[in-house]
Coordinates of C-alpha atoms and ligand atoms in Angstrom, one line a residue:
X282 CA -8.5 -18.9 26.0
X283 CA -8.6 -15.2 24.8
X284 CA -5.1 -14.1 22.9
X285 CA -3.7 -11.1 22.3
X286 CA -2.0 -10.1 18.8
X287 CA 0.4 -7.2 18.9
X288 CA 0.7 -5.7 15.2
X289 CA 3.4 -3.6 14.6
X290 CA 3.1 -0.8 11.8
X291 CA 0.0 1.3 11.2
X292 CA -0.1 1.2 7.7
X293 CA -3.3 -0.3 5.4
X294 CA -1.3 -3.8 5.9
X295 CA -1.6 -3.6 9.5
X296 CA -5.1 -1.7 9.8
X297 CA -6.7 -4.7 7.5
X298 CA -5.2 -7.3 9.8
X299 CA -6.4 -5.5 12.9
X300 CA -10.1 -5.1 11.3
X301 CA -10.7 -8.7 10.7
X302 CA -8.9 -10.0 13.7
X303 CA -10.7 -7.9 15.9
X304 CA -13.9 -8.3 14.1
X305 CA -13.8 -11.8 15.7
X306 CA -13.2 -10.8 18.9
X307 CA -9.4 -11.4 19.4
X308 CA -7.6 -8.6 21.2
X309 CA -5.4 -6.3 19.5
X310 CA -2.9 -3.6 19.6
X311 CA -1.7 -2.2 16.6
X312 CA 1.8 -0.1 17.6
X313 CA 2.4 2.4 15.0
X314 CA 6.0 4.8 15.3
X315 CA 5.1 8.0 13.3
X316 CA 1.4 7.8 12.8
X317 CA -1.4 6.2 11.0
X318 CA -1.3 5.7 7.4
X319 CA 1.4 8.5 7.1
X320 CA 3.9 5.9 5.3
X321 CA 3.4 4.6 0.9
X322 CA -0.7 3.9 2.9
X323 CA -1.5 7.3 3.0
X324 CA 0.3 8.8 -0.3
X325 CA -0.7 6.1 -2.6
X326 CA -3.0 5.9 -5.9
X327 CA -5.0 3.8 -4.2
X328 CA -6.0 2.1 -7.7
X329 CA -8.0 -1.3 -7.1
X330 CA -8.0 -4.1 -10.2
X331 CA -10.2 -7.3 -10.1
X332 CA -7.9 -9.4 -12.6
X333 CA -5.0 -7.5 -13.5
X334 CA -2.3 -10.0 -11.3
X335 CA -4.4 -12.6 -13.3
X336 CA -1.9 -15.6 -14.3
X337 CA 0.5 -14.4 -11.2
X338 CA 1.0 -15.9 -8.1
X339 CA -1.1 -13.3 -7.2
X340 CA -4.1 -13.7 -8.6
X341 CA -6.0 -15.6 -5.7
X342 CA -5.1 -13.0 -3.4
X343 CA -6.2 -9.8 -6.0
X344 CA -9.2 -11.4 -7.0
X345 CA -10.3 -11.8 -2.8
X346 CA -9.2 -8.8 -2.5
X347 CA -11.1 -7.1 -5.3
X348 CA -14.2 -8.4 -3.7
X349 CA -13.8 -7.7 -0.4
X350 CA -13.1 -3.8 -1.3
X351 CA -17.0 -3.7 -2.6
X352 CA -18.1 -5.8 0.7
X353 CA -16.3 -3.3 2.9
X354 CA -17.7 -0.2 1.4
X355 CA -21.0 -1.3 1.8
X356 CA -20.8 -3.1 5.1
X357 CA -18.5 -1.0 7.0
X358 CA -20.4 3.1 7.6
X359 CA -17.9 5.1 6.9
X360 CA -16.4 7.1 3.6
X361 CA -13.1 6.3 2.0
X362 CA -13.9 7.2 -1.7
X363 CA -14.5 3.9 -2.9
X364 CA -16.1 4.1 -6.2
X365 CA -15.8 1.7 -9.5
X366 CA -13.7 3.5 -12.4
X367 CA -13.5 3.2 -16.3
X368 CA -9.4 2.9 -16.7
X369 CA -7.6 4.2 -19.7
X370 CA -4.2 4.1 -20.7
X371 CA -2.6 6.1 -23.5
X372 CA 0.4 8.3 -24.0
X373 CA 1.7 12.0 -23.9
X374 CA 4.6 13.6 -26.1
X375 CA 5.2 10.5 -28.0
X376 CA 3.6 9.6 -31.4
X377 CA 0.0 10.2 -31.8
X378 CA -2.7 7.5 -32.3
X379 CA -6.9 8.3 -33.1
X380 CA -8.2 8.0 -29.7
X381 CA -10.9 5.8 -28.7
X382 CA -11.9 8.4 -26.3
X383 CA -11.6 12.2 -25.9
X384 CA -10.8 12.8 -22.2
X385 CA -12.1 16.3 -22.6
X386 CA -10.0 17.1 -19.4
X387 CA -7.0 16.5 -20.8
X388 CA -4.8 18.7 -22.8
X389 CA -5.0 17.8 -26.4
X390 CA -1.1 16.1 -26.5
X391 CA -2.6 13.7 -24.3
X392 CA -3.5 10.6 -26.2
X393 CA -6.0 7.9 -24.9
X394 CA -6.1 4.7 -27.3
X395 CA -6.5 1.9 -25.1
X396 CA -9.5 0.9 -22.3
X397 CA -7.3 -0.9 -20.1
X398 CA -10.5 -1.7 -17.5
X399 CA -14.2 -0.8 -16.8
X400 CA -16.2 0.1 -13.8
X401 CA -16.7 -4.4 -13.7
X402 CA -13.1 -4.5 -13.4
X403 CA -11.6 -1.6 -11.8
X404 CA -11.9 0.9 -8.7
X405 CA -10.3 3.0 -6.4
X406 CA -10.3 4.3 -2.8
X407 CA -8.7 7.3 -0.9
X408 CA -5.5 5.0 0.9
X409 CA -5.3 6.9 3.6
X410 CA -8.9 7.3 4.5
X411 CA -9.4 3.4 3.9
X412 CA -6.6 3.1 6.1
X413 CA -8.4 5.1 8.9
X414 CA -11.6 3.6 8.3
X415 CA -10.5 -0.3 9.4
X416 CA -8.3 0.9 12.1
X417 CA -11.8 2.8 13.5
X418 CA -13.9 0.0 13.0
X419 CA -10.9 -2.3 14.7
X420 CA -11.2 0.0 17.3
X421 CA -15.0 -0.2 17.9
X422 CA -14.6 -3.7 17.9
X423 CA -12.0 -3.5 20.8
X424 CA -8.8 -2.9 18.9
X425 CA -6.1 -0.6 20.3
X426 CA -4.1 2.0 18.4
X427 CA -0.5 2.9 20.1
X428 CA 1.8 5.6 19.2
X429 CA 5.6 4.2 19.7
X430 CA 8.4 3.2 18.4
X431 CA 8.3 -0.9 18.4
X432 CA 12.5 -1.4 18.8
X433 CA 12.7 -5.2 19.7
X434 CA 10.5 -8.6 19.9
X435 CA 11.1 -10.2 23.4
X436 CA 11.0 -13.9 23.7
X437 CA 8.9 -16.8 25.8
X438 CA 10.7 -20.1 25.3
X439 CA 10.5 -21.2 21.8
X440 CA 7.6 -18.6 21.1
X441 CA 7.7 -14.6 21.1
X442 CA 7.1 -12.7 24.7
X443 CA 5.9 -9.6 23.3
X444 CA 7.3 -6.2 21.6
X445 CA 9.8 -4.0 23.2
X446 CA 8.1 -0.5 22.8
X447 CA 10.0 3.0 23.7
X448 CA 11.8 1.2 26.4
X449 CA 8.7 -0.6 27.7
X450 CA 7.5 -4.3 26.8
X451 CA 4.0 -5.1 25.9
X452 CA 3.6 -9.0 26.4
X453 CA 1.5 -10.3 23.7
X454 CA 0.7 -14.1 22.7
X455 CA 1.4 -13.6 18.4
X456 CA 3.2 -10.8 17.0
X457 CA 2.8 -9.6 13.5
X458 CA 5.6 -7.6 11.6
X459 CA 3.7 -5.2 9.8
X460 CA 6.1 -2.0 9.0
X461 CA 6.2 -1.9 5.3
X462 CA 10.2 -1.1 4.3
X463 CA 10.8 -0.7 7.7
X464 CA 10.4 -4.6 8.6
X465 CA 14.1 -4.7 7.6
X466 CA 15.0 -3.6 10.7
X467 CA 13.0 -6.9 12.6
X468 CA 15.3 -9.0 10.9
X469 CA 17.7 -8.0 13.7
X470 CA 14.5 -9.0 16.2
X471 CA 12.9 -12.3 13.8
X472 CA 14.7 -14.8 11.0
X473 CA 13.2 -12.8 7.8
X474 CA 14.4 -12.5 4.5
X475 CA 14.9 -9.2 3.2
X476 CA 12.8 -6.1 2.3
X477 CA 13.7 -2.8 0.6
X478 CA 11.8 0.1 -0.7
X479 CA 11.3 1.7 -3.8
X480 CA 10.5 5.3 -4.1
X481 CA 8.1 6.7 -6.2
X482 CA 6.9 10.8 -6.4
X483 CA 3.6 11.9 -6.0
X484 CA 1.1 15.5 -6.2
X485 CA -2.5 15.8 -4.9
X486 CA -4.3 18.5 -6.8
X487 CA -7.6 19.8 -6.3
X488 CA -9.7 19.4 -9.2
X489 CA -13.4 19.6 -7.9
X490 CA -15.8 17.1 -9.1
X491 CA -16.2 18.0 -12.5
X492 CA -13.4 16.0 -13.5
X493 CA -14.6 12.2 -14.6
X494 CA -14.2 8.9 -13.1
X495 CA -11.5 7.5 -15.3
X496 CA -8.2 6.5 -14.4
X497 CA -5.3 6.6 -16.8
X498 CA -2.2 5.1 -16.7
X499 CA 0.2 7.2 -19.3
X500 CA 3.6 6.9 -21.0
X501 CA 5.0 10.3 -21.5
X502 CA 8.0 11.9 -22.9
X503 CA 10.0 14.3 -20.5
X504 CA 11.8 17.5 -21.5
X505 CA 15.0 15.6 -20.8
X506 CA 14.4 12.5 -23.1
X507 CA 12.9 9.8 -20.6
X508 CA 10.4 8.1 -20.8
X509 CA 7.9 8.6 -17.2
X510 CA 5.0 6.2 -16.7
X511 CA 2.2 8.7 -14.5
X512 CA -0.9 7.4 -13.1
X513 CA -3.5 9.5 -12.4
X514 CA -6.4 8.8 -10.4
X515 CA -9.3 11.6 -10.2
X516 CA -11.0 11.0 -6.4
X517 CA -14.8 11.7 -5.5
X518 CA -13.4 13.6 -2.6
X519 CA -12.6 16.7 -5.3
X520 CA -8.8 15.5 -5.8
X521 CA -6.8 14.3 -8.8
X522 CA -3.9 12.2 -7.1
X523 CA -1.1 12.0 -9.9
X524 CA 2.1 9.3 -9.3
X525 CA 5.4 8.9 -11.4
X526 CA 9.1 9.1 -10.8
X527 CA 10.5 6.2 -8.9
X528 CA 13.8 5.9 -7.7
X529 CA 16.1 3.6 -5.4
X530 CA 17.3 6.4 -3.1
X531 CA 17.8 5.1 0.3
X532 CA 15.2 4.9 2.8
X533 CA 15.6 6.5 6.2
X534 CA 15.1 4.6 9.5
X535 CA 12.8 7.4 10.7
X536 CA 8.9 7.4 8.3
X537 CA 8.9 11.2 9.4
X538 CA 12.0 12.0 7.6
X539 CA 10.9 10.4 3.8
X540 CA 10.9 13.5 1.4
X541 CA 11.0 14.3 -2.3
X542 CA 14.8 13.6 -4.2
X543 CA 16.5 17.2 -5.4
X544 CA 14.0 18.0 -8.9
X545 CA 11.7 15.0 -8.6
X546 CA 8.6 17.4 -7.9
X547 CA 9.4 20.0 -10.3
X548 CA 9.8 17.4 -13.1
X549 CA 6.0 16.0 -12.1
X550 CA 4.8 19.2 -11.3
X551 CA 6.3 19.9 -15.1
X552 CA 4.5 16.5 -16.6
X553 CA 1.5 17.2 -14.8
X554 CA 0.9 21.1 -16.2
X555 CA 1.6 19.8 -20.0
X556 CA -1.0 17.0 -19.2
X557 CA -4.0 19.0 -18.2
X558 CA -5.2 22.3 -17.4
X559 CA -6.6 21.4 -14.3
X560 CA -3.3 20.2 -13.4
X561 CA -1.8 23.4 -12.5
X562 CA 0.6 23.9 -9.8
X563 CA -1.8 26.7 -8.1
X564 CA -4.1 23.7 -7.4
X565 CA -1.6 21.8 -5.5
X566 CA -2.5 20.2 -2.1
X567 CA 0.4 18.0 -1.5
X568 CA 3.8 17.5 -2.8
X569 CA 4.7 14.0 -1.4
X570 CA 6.9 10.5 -1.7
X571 CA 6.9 7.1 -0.7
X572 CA 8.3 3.8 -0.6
X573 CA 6.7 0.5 -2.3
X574 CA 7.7 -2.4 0.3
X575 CA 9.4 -5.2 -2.0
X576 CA 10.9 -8.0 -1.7
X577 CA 13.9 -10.1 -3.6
X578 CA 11.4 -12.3 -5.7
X579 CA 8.6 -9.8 -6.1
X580 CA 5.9 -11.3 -4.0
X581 CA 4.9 -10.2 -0.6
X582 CA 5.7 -12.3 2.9
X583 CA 2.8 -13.2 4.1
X584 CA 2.5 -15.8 6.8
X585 CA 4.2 -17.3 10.0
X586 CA 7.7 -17.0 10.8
X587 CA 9.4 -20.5 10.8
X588 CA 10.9 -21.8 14.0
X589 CA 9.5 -18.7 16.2
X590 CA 5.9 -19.8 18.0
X591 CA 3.9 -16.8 17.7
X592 CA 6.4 -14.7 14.8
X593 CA 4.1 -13.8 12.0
X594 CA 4.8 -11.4 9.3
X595 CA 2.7 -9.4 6.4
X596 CA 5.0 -7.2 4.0
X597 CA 6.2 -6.4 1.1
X598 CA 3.4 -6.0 -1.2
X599 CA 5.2 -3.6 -3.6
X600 CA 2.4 -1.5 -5.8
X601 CA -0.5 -3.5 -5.0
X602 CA -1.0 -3.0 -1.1
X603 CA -4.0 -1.2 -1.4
X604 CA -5.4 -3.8 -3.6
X605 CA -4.3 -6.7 -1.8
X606 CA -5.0 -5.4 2.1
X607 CA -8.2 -6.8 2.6
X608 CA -7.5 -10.6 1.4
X609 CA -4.2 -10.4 3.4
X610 CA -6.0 -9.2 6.7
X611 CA -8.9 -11.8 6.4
X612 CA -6.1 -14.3 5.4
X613 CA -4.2 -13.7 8.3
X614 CA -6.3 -13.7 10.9
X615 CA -7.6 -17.0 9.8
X616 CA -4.1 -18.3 10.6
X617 CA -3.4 -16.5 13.5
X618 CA -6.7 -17.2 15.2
X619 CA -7.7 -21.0 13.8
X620 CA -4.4 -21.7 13.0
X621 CA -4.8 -22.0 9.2
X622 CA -6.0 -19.5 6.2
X623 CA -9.2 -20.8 4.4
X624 CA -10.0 -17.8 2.4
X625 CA -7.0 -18.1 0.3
X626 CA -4.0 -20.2 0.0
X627 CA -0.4 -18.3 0.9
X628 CA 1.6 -20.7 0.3
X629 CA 2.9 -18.7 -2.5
X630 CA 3.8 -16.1 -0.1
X631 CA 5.2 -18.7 2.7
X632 CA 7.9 -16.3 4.4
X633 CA 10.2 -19.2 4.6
X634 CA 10.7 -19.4 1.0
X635 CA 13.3 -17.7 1.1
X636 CA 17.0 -17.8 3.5
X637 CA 16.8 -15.3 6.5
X638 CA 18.5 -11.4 5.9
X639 CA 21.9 -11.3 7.7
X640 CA 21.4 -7.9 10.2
X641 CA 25.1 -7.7 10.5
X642 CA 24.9 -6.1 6.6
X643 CA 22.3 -3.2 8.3
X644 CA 25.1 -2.2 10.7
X645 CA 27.6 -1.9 8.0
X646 CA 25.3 0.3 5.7
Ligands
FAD86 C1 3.7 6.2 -5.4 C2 3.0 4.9 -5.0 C3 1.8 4.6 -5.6 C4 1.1 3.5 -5.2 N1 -0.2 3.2 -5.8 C5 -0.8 2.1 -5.4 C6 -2.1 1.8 -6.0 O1 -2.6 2.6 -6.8 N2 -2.8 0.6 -5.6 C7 -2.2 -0.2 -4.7 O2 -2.8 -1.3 -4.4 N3 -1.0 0.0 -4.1 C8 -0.3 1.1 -4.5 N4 0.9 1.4 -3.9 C9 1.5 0.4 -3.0 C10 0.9 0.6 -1.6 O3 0.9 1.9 -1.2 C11 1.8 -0.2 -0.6 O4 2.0 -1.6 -1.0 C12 1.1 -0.3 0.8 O5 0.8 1.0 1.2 C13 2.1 -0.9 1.8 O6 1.4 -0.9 3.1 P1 2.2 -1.4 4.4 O7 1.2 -1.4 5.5 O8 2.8 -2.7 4.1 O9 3.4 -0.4 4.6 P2 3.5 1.1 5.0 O10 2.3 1.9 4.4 O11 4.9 1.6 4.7 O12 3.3 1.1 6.6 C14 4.3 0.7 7.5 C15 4.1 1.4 8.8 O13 5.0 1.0 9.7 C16 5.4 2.1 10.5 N5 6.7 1.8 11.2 C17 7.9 1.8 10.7 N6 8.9 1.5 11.6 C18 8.2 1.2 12.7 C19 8.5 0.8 14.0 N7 9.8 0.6 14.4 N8 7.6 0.7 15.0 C20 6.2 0.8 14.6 N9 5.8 1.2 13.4 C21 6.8 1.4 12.5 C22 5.5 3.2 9.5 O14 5.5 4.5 10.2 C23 4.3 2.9 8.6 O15 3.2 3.6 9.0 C24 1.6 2.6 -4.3 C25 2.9 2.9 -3.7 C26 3.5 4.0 -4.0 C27 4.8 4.3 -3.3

């Protein structure tokens, strides 16, 4: 009997599921509101780490994960800047150590002192374009990508119906809540615990290709006294992504409408020019935010919905999404389409584990 999985939310979480469900021949629509990638999937560092969640409840997941990145940039013919990275962490306006490595890029406050990952254990991708790449090969494998506004799950017996979609409903036999931070609004739809987002600041530059493949994770001293940690990622696409600044400002129900808080950009913008000369705000291609999906206890949902037939859900996977995509889409559609994951165990992520969000508290604010 063919089956048709309705995944709603087009962002790498969603993508990755579509890929490998549709890879097997299951039929899929993917229902994104605002568009593809354009959420914390597309604005990302996209950083990749083989054993960096090791000793977590995580680690199973990362270490799949990790591998499957490689696989998928070979197997799959299309671009998303994968490429393996030396990673080096180190710090900027606080006390000065002998560096273990010069950087030559980077001004000379900037001090590396630690090699916190090599090209065996670290890697990066474009997020976005990754993003793109498995909902393409989804789609040439059968998948369907829908632009709408999924605003209900409709029911069959004990079992979901479908997804009420801009006033329309699309019957589907499994339905998989996919929308990041925004899958606190299914709680009014599904029994799921709760989900919030976190806020962090982010600038795209364009550096060429001169600068190296090293990532760096940095502490640095701000003109007003705190202490920022930026990540900065050099891409093979020509672009230096730089990330810092988080914040718990509230996020809005519309994806379109997420923007920078009052000074956040200036303040990187500020970091960014005292880091590197290449760093200078005429080389600026984006000015951007986004929200990390998390979750009460820290680790992502990732499973079947208990008591609804057909209810999945795959969210909250906080700064490790891009990371741990590929795992959770193989992962889940083991369980969707054979009725148990093989590749790797989530019953550390059993969306059960914790008691169901009351949606009354989203109608009070
Ligand atoms: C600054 C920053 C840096 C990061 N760096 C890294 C990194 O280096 N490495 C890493 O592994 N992870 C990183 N992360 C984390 C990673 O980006 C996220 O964990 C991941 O993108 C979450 O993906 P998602 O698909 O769950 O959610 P999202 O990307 O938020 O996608 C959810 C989608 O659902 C859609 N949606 C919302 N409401 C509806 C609706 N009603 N109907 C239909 N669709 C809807 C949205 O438009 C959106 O496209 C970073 C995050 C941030 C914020």
């Amino acid at each position: 009997m063919s089956m048709r999985v309705l995944i709603c939310g087009g962002g790498v979480i969603g993508a990755s599921i579509a890929y490998f469900l549709s890879h097997r021949g299951v039929e899929v629509t993917v229902i994104e509101r605002t568009g593809l990638a354009c959420a914390a999937s597309g604005k990302s560092g996209g950083f990749l780490a083989f054993d960096w969640c090791d000793g977590t409840r995580l680690e199973g997941l990362a270490r799949r994960s990790f591998a499957l990145h490689g696989r998928l940039a070979q197997e799959v013919g299309d671009d998303w800047n994968y490429r393996r990275v030396t990673t080096y962490g180190g710090s900027m306006g606080l006390r000065r150590h002998a560096g273990v490595h010069g950087l030559d890029w980077l001004s000379a406050g900037v001090s590396v002192d630690r090699i916190l990952g090599s090209a065996e254990t670290t890697a990066q991708v474009h997020p976005g374009k990754f993003t793109a790449a498995m909902m393409r090969a989804a789609q040439a494998d059968g998948a369907e990508l829908r632009i709408g506004q999924v605003t209900g799950v409709t029911r069959r017996g004990p079992g979901v119906g479908g997804v009420e979609v801009d006033g329309e409903t699309i019957e589907g036999d499994a339905v998989v809540i996919a929308m990041g931070p925004w899958s606190i609004l299914a709680t009014q739809w599904l029994p799921l615990p709760a989900i919030y987002g976190l806020k962090g600041h982010s600038l795209v530059f364009d550096t060429g290709t001169k600068v190296p493949p090293e990532a760096l994770f940095l502490e640095a001293l701000e003109a007003t006294g705190a202490v920022q940690s930026p990540e900065i990622f050099p891409r093979s696409d020509g672009t230096t992504y730089v990330c810092a600044i988080s914040s718990e400002s509230p996020l809005p129900v519309d994806p379109a409408e997420v923007g920078a808080d009052a000074g956040a950009i200036e303040r990187l913008e500020r970091m960014c020019r005292e880091m590197s000369p290449a760093l200078v705000p005429e080389k600026i291609l984006a000015r951007q935010a986004c929200y990390r999906p998390v979750t009460r206890d820290g680790l992502p949902l990732i499973g079947q919905v208990p008591g609804v037939d057909g209810a999945y859900v795959a969210i909250g996977h906080s700064v490790w999404g891009i990371l741990n995509a590929p795992a959770t889409g193989e992962a889940m559609a083991e369980l969707i389409a054979d009725g148990a994951a093989r590749s790797v165990d989530l019953s550390p992520f059993d969306p059960g584990r914790s008691p169901p969000f009351d949606p009354a508290r989203l109608r009070k604010g």
